[in-house]
């Protein structure tokens, strides 16, 4: 947790900006709190931590220190062992693709498709009786762009069965017309 002036997107002092840059450069997964948003926290944390300045970096509830300490840890190579890493995009995509036996990446969700192609594929999927999960790509730009590269498939929706890309709406329509959709969804071929 980083207690800072401003936010990672808009730091409001040079020390906070440098701290954010270091953490991002090292792929550290962190949350932040803008001390300007709460004067009680701003003053209370100085007393609690016995550290008079900001930013302040905490890992697992323990104060690591301010910018100078983090720079020292970076120089010695210790920063990478102390701070938790964010999940790499490729690992995250693999995890999402395998979240359920049948995963549909679409605009919207089962209850509310947000484009015509997603609406059509939901109708087809609902008529199969096969259970499936959805992921709304409009909610996560990193996944939306990353999955196109990862799958080498440029459009949405994208249907996955047991971690393997089946395809988009056209492929699903073809499989349905040929009678192959149900066996594919059940992982029978």
Backbone as a ProteinNet text record, in pm:
[ID]
protein_1_A
[PRIMARY]
XXXXXXXXXXXXXXXXXXXXXXXXXXXXXXXXXXXXXXXXXXXXXXXXXXXXXXXXXXXXXXXXXXXXXXXXXXXXXXXXXXXXXXXXXXXXXXXXXXXXXXXXXXXXXXXXXXXXXXXXXXXXXXXXXXXXXXXXXXXXXXXXXXXXXXXXXXXXXXXXXXXXXXXXXXXXXXXXXXXXXXXXXXXXX
[TERTIARY]
84.6	0	88.7	60.9	138.8	52.6	96.1	32.3	110.2	40.3	109	27.4	89.9	20.1	-32.6	-164.6	-225.8	-252.2	-253.7	-279.8	-169.9	-157	-55.2	-69.4	-194.1	-213.6	-182.3	-205.8	-181.5	-113.9	16.9	89	93.9	86	84.8	212.3	319.1	452.3	556	676	782.7	823	823.3	862.4	760.8	632.1	527.2	537.1	563.3	576.2	692.3	806.7	922.8	893.4	825.2	791.7	703.9	600.1	510.1	589.3	678.4	758.9	843.6	906.3	989.8	903.9	790.1	704.5	651.1	610.7	559.2	669.5	789	902.3	933.8	912.7	942.1	820.3	709.3	590.2	526.8	542.3	487.7	336.5	263.5	118.3	94.8	31.8	8.6	-120.2	-175.1	-287.6	-232.1	-310.9	-262.7	-372.8	-329.5	-422	-370.1	-456.7	-420.2	-435.1	-322.4	-327.5	-392.5	-402.3	-472.8	-623.6	-671.5	-816.5	-867	-774.8	-817	-709.6	-733.6	-634.7	-607.1	-710.9	-692.3	-594.4	-610.9	-518	-378.5	-373.8	-244.8	-162.8	-226.2	-154.9	-137.4	-241.2	-238	-133.2	-116.1	-20.1	123.8	150.6	285.4	318.4	221.8	242.7	249.4	155.3	148.3	278.6	329.7	447.9	578.7	566.2	684.9	772.6	705.3	772.9	708.7	785.4	725.7	686.8	727.3	707	630.6	588.7	523.1	601.7	596.6	516.9	572.1	480.6	516.9	469.3	559.6	526.3	518	406.4	384.1	371.5	432.2	415.4	370.5	258.7	201.5	184.4	141.4	113	233.5	353.2	475.8	529.9	571.4	631.1	766.7	781.9	911.5	990.9	923.9	988.6	939.8	1017.2	985.8	1068.5	1074.9	1142.3	1289.6	1362.3	1505.9	1530.3	1451.2	1465	1434.5	1326	1287	1394.5	1455.2	1566.4	1684.7	1714.9	1823.7	1791.6	1665.9	1624.5	1631.6	1596.3	1603.8	1749.2	1838.3	1980.7	2043.9	2002.1	2060.7	1996	1883.5	1813.5	1712	1701.3	1610.4	1463.8	1438.2	1299.5	1217.9	1279.6	1207.8	1175.2	1250.1	1220.4	1119.1	1111.4	1021.6	879.2	866.1	734.8	667	534	459.3	446.6	461.8	452.1	307	275.3	144.8	147	33.2	24.7	53.9	142	172.4	46.7	30.8	-89.5	-112.6	-7.8	-25.2	-77.2	-23.4	-69.8	-215.1	-247.3	-384.9	-481.9	-442.3	-527.5	-548.9	-441.2	-453.4	-548.5	-537.2	-624.6	-770.9	-796	-933.4	-990.8	-909.7	-954	-994.3	-924.4	-949.7	-1037.8	-1100.9	-1184	-1301	-1353.2	-1463.6	-1437.6	-1498.1	-1476.7	-1515	-1620.9	-1662.1	-1664.2	-1576.9	-1563.8	-1592.7	-1675.7	-1709.4	-1665	-1575.1	-1529.6	-1612.2	-1684.1	-1783	-1798.6	-1878.5	-1915.4	-2046.1	-2036.9	-2152.4	-2141.7	-2257.9	-2261	-2385.6	-2405.1	-2520.7	-2652.2	-2664.7	-2790.3	-2808.8	-2696.4	-2707.9	-2592.1	-2615.1	-2514.6	-2510	-2388.1	-2373.2	-2331	-2353.6	-2336.1	-2414	-2443.7	-2523.2	-2459.5	-2326.8	-2257.9	-2264	-2242.8	-2249.4	-2390.9	-2490.4	-2631	-2660.7	-2612.7	-2637.5	-2569.9	-2445.9	-2373.6	-2435.4	-2485	-2553.1	-2679.3	-2754.5	-2876.3	-2841.6	-2737	-2693.9	-2649.8	-2566	-2513.8	-2626.1	-2721.8	-2831.9	-2917.7	-2925.5	-3004.6	-2934.9	-2805.5	-2733.3	-2758.1	-2794.3	-2810.8	-2678.6	-2568.1	-2436.4	-2405.9	-2354.6	-2320.1	-2193.5	-2191.7	-2074.2	-2064	-1942.4	-1916	-1885.4	-1906.4	-1872.2	-1774.4	-1702.8	-1614.8	-1643.7	-1675.4	-1709	-1580.8	-1541.3	-1416.5	-1425.2	-1545.4	-1560.1	-1518.4	-1510.2	-1475	-1323.8	-1246.1	-1101.9	-1025.5	-973.7	-905.4	-780.1	-708.8	-587.2	-620.5	-725.8	-768.9	-820.4	-898.4	-957	-849.1	-743.8	-636.6	-543.3	-511.5	-416.6	-465.6	-595.4	-650.3	-647.7	-663.8	-657.5	-520.4	-414.4	-278.1	-254	-291.6	-268.1	-333.2	-457.6	-532.6	-510.3	-446.8	-429.8	-566.8	-665.5	-802.1	-843.2	-866.8	-877.4	-1011.8	-1114.3	-1247.8	-1311.2	-1421.3	-1503.7	-1643.7	-1717.8	-1686.1	-1583.9	-1523.9	-1432.5	-1478.6	-1492.4	-1537.6	-1422.3	-1404.7	-1300.1	-1363.8	-1313.6	-1354.6	-1228.6	-1228.1	-1112.5	-981.9	-986.9	-865.5	-825.3	-899.5	-865.4	-966.5	-915.7	-1003	-1082.9	-1214.6	-1302	-1314.8	-1342.9	-1353.7	-1456.6	-1499.9	-1598.1	-1735.6	-1821.8	-1961.1	-1975	-1899	-1910.9	-1879.4	-1772.4	-1732.7	-1842.3	-1894	-1998.7	-2123.4	-2158.8	-2274.2	-2251.5	-2130	-2096.9	-2106.3	-2051.2	-2055.6	-2199.9	-2282.7	-2423.1	-2493.2	-2470.8	-2537.2	-2493.3	-2367.1	-2317	-2347.1	-2406.8	-2437.8	-2319.1	-2209.5	-2087.6	-2074.1	-2160.4	-2141.6	-2149.9	-2252.3	-2268.6	-2149.3	-2106.3	-1987	-1863.2	-1845	-1730.4	-1740.3	-1859.9	-1878.9	-1858.4	-1892.4	-1875.8	-1734.8	-1649.7	-1512	-1497.4	-1593.8	-1590.6	-1509.6	-1472.3	-1383	-1303.8
-117.7	0	123.4	214.4	336.9	454.4	518.9	642.7	755.2	832.9	930.4	1057.6	1156.3	1280.3	1265	1258.4	1238	1091	1054.6	915.8	871.2	739.3	693.3	760	785.4	851	999.7	1060.7	1203.9	1232.1	1199.4	1229.5	1381.5	1423.3	1567.1	1615	1536.1	1582.4	1494.5	1547.1	1475.8	1345.5	1343.4	1220.9	1109.7	1145.5	1046.3	995.8	1087.3	1049.1	950.5	980.3	891.1	753.9	752.6	626.1	540.5	601.7	530.3	475.2	556.3	512.1	389.9	391.9	278.5	152.3	165.6	49.1	-7.2	80.9	34.8	-29.2	29.4	-25.2	-168.5	-195.6	-328.7	-421.3	-375.6	-460.1	-492.8	-402.6	-425	-401.8	-494.9	-479.6	-397.4	-280	-196.6	-116.6	-83.5	9	138.6	245.5	372.9	444.6	537.5	622.4	764.3	856.6	997.5	1063	1097.9	1155.9	1294.1	1360.6	1488.6	1470.5	1345.7	1321.3	1306.7	1292.8	1271.1	1322.9	1441.8	1506.2	1423.4	1354.1	1271.8	1157.1	1091.6	984.6	1042.4	1156.8	1219.8	1245.2	1303.5	1333.9	1208.2	1125.8	1005.2	903.9	888.9	790.9	831.9	962.3	1010.3	965.7	981.2	941.4	789.3	720	574.3	509.4	559.3	498.7	555.8	667.2	738.8	776.7	816.4	855.6	988.1	1096.8	1230	1274.1	1198.6	1246.2	1145.5	1192.6	1108.4	1118.8	1012.4	890.2	791.6	700.9	590.4	460.8	362.6	233.9	125.8	53.1	-58.4	-187.6	-294.7	-427.4	-520.6	-588.8	-680.3	-610.5	-484.3	-411.2	-350.9	-373.4	-321.1	-204.1	-96.8	17.4	-22.3	-1.9	-23.3	105.7	217.8	348.5	443.2	549.2	650.2	630.3	734.9	726.2	688.3	749.9	720.5	572.7	516.7	374.6	287	319.8	239.7	248.5	365.8	379.4	291.2	286.5	200.5	53.2	14.9	-124	-159.6	-64	-87.4	-107	-20	-26.9	-158.6	-208.7	-332.9	-459.2	-441.1	-556.3	-617.7	-563.3	-619.3	-587.2	-478.2	-436.5	-549.4	-620.7	-728.1	-845.5	-863.1	-973.9	-933.4	-803.9	-754.5	-733.7	-679.5	-636.9	-744	-758.9	-856.7	-810	-902.4	-871.1	-877.4	-792.8	-802.5	-924.8	-983.5	-1100.4	-1057.2	-1128.3	-1094.6	-1115.8	-1032	-1035.9	-1174.8	-1237	-1368.7	-1471.3	-1467.3	-1559	-1529.4	-1400.5	-1360.4	-1408.7	-1394.1	-1438.8	-1589.6	-1665.7	-1811.6	-1848.6	-1777.6	-1802.9	-1774.3	-1662.9	-1627.2	-1727	-1766.6	-1860.5	-1994.1	-2030.3	-2158.8	-2146.1	-2030.1	-2005.9	-2103.6	-2140.2	-2236.3	-2323.2	-2444.2	-2529.1	-2459.3	-2377.4	-2301.9	-2153.4	-2073.9	-1930.5	-1849.9	-1747.9	-1658.6	-1517.3	-1463.5	-1325.9	-1242.3	-1142.5	-1071.3	-927.5	-852.3	-718.1	-731.9	-709.4	-729.1	-862.8	-917.5	-1045	-1123.2	-1240.8	-1326.9	-1250.9	-1165.4	-1093.5	-976	-913.8	-794.5	-785	-834.8	-822.6	-677	-627.8	-486.9	-468	-570.5	-555.2	-667.8	-650.6	-748.6	-886.7	-891	-1020.5	-1094.8	-1021.6	-1083.9	-1133.6	-1055.7	-1094.5	-1225.5	-1235.4	-1356.3	-1479	-1463.1	-1579.4	-1625.1	-1530.3	-1564.5	-1647.2	-1605.2	-1679.9	-1822.7	-1838.8	-1973.2	-2054.8	-1993.2	-2064.1	-2104.5	-2014.9	-2045	-2160.6	-2177.7	-2286.1	-2421.7	-2424.3	-2552.2	-2622.7	-2545.4	-2604.2	-2628.3	-2591.4	-2610.4	-2491	-2518.4	-2412.9	-2342.1	-2210.4	-2133.9	-2006.1	-1953	-1826	-1720.6	-1593.5	-1484.3	-1389	-1316.4	-1209.2	-1088.2	-975.2	-851.7	-776.1	-780.3	-714.8	-563	-508.4	-362.7	-313.8	-406.8	-371	-372.4	-425.3	-441.6	-427	-307.4	-276.7	-362	-391.6	-472.3	-612.1	-673.6	-805.1	-793.5	-691.5	-673.2	-670	-592.1	-581.2	-702.8	-746.4	-856.8	-988	-1015.5	-1142.8	-1150.7	-1036.6	-1036.2	-1085.2	-1037.4	-1080.4	-1224.2	-1254.3	-1387.1	-1496.1	-1471.5	-1573.3	-1562.9	-1452.6	-1424.8	-1422.9	-1366.5	-1354.3	-1209	-1131.9	-986.5	-931.2	-1015.8	-963.3	-1034	-977.8	-1037.5	-1053.7	-1152.2	-1241.5	-1349.7	-1409.2	-1522.4	-1631.6	-1753.9	-1867.2	-1965	-2005.1	-2100.6	-2221.4	-2340.7	-2464	-2530.3	-2553.5	-2613.1	-2543.5	-2409.3	-2331.8	-2315.6	-2375.4	-2366.3	-2277.3	-2190.6	-2103.4	-2184.5	-2169.7	-2229.5	-2131.5	-2004.8	-1900.9	-1797.1	-1720.7	-1615.6	-1658	-1560.1	-1586.3	-1669.7	-1637.7	-1711.4	-1859.8	-1888.1	-2028	-2099.4	-2031.9	-2092	-2120	-2027.6	-2048.8	-2170	-2180	-2294	-2425.8	-2427.7	-2549	-2587.2	-2486.9	-2512	-2573.5	-2513.7	-2561.7	-2702.7	-2735.7	-2869	-2972.6	-2927.2	-3019.5	-3051.2	-2980.4	-3008.9	-2925.2	-2823.8	-2731	-2800.7	-2880.9	-2946	-3035.8	-3124.9	-3205.4	-3119.9	-3008.7	-2920.2	-2859	-2809.8	-2746.5	-2845.9	-2972.7	-3076.3	-3133.5	-3082.9	-3128.6	-3267.8	-3307.3	-3443.9	-3453.7	-3338.2	-3346.3	-3219.1
0	0	0	-91.5	-100.7	-54.9	50.8	95	29.3	-52.8	-137.6	-151.8	-213.1	-246.9	-388.8	-401.6	-532.5	-557.8	-686.2	-726.1	-822.5	-847.1	-942.4	-1080.1	-1122.4	-1252.5	-1246.2	-1129.7	-1112.5	-979.1	-969.6	-845.6	-825.3	-698.1	-670.5	-601.4	-613.8	-572.9	-642.6	-655.9	-726.8	-660.9	-525.6	-454.8	-479.5	-475.2	-502.1	-645.3	-739.4	-880.5	-898.1	-837.1	-848.5	-788.5	-674.3	-607.6	-699.8	-757.7	-848.7	-967.7	-1024.2	-1139.4	-1104.7	-987.4	-944.6	-928.3	-859	-835.7	-967.5	-1058.4	-1187.5	-1271.4	-1268.2	-1344.6	-1300.1	-1171.9	-1117.7	-1118.6	-1177.8	-1188.2	-1054.3	-957	-823	-824.9	-766.3	-752	-626	-641.4	-524	-536.1	-419	-410.8	-354.7	-365.6	-312.9	-237.7	-153.6	-79.2	-89.8	-133.3	-146.3	-9.4	52.1	186	186.9	71.2	64.7	80.7	64.8	71.5	215.5	312.4	450.3	546.1	601.6	689.1	814.9	866.6	986.5	958.3	843	804.3	780.9	713.8	682.3	809	910.8	1035.9	1121.8	1126.4	1209.7	1165.5	1034.3	983.1	1015.6	1014.9	1052	1194.4	1286.2	1425.8	1437.9	1371.8	1377.9	1329.1	1217.3	1154.8	1209.5	1283.5	1328.4	1208.6	1100.4	976.3	933.2	928.7	916.2	773.8	673.1	535.1	450	334.8	233.9	104.6	22.2	31	134.4	177.2	265.9	201.7	191.5	130.9	239.2	237.8	330.4	249.8	301	241.7	353.4	331.4	431.1	565.8	563.2	685.5	755.4	700.7	762.3	680.7	751.6	683.6	625.1	494.4	429.5	438.5	405.8	416.9	310	293	193.2	67.3	-13.4	-143	-130.9	-36.2	-24.2	5.6	96.6	133.1	11.3	-60	-177.1	-285.2	-302.1	-398.9	-357.9	-227.7	-177.8	-202.9	-174.4	-196.9	-345.6	-431.4	-575.5	-617.3	-568.4	-604.6	-559.7	-442.5	-389.3	-447.4	-521.6	-576.9	-482.2	-361.6	-261.2	-288.3	-361.5	-384.9	-447.9	-543.2	-612.7	-521.3	-413.7	-322	-215.7	-185.9	-80.7	-131.1	-251.6	-301.1	-386.2	-368.2	-448.7	-593.6	-683.8	-826.7	-871.9	-966.3	-1031.5	-1121.7	-1144.3	-1231.7	-1375.4	-1443	-1581.9	-1666.2	-1769.4	-1851.4	-1910.3	-1963.3	-2025.6	-1923.7	-1802.4	-1696.9	-1661.8	-1656.4	-1625	-1732.7	-1860.8	-1971.3	-1965.5	-1941.7	-1931.4	-1818	-1707.2	-1592.4	-1627.2	-1696.5	-1735.3	-1835.9	-1933.6	-2037.8	-1975.1	-1867.7	-1801.7	-1677.1	-1658.4	-1540.3	-1534.1	-1650.2	-1659.6	-1782.1	-1788	-1905.8	-2036.9	-2032.6	-2150.9	-2112.6	-2177.2	-2147.3	-2272.5	-2256.6	-2367.5	-2332.5	-2413	-2398.3	-2494.8	-2440	-2519.3	-2470.3	-2543	-2499.4	-2422.3	-2289.1	-2202.8	-2131.1	-2092.5	-2021.5	-2061.8	-2000.9	-2034.3	-2026	-1924.8	-1901.5	-1997.9	-2040.4	-2122.8	-2221.3	-2342	-2447.3	-2492.2	-2522	-2558.9	-2703.5	-2787.2	-2932	-2999.8	-3125.8	-3199.7	-3206.9	-3228.5	-3238.6	-3105.2	-2995.5	-2862.9	-2834.3	-2875.3	-2854.9	-2929.6	-3053.5	-3133.5	-3072.5	-3028.9	-2975.5	-2843.1	-2761.2	-2635.7	-2665.4	-2766.5	-2802.9	-2842.4	-2922.9	-2965.5	-2844	-2758.2	-2641.1	-2546.3	-2523.5	-2432	-2483	-2614.7	-2673.1	-2667.7	-2632	-2624.7	-2491.9	-2388.9	-2256.2	-2184.9	-2247.8	-2187.7	-2096.7	-1977.3	-1883.2	-1931.9	-1920.7	-1962.4	-1880.4	-1875	-1806.6	-1912.1	-1875.8	-1967.4	-1900.1	-1983.8	-1937.1	-2024.1	-1960.5	-2033	-2065.6	-2193.6	-2235.3	-2227.2	-2218.6	-2207.7	-2068.8	-1972.8	-1835.4	-1812.2	-1907	-1884.1	-2015.9	-2039.7	-2165.9	-2185.4	-2075.6	-2085	-2138.6	-2085.9	-2134	-2277.2	-2304.5	-2438	-2546.5	-2524.4	-2623.9	-2618.3	-2495.7	-2479.2	-2536.8	-2521.1	-2568.8	-2721.3	-2788.5	-2935.9	-2982.5	-2917.2	-2952.5	-2909.7	-2785.2	-2727.8	-2812.7	-2855.9	-2929.9	-3080.7	-3123	-3265.4	-3335	-3264.7	-3316.3	-3293.4	-3399.7	-3385.3	-3337.7	-3326.4	-3296.3	-3177.5	-3132.6	-3026.9	-3080.8	-3027.4	-2915.9	-2953	-2847.2	-2861.7	-2765	-2817.2	-2736.8	-2714.1	-2588	-2549.2	-2482.8	-2515.9	-2449.7	-2395.1	-2264.4	-2195.2	-2232.3	-2234.3	-2257.9	-2403.8	-2495	-2637.6	-2709.8	-2797.6	-2875.5	-2976.5	-2972.4	-3073.6	-3188.8	-3155.9	-3257.7	-3218.4	-3318.3	-3297	-3342.9	-3364.4	-3399.6	-3526.7	-3631.8	-3758.5	-3740.3	-3666.1	-3641.8	-3561.7	-3458.8	-3375.1	-3458.6	-3548.9	-3637.7	-3728.3	-3784.7	-3872.2	-3794.7	-3673.8	-3591.2	-3558.6	-3531.2	-3499.8	-3621	-3739.8	-3861.7	-3899.3	-3869.5	-3904.9	-3795.9	-3683.9	-3574.8	-3486	-3503.9	-3426.4	-3299.4	-3282	-3169.7	-3034.1	-3012.3	-2881.9	-2847.3	-2938.9	-2906.3	-2876.8	-2950.3	-2925.9	-2785.9	-2751.2	-2619.9	-2506.8	-2531.6	-2428.1	-2430	-2522.7	-2528.5	-2584.9	-2670.5	-2724.7	-2852.8	-2911.6	-3028.7	-3043.5
[MASK]
+++++++++++++++++++++++++++++++++++++++++++++++++++++++++++++++++++++++++++++++++++++++++++++++++++++++++++++++++++++++++++++++++++++++++++++++++++++++++++++++++++++++++++++++++++++++++++++

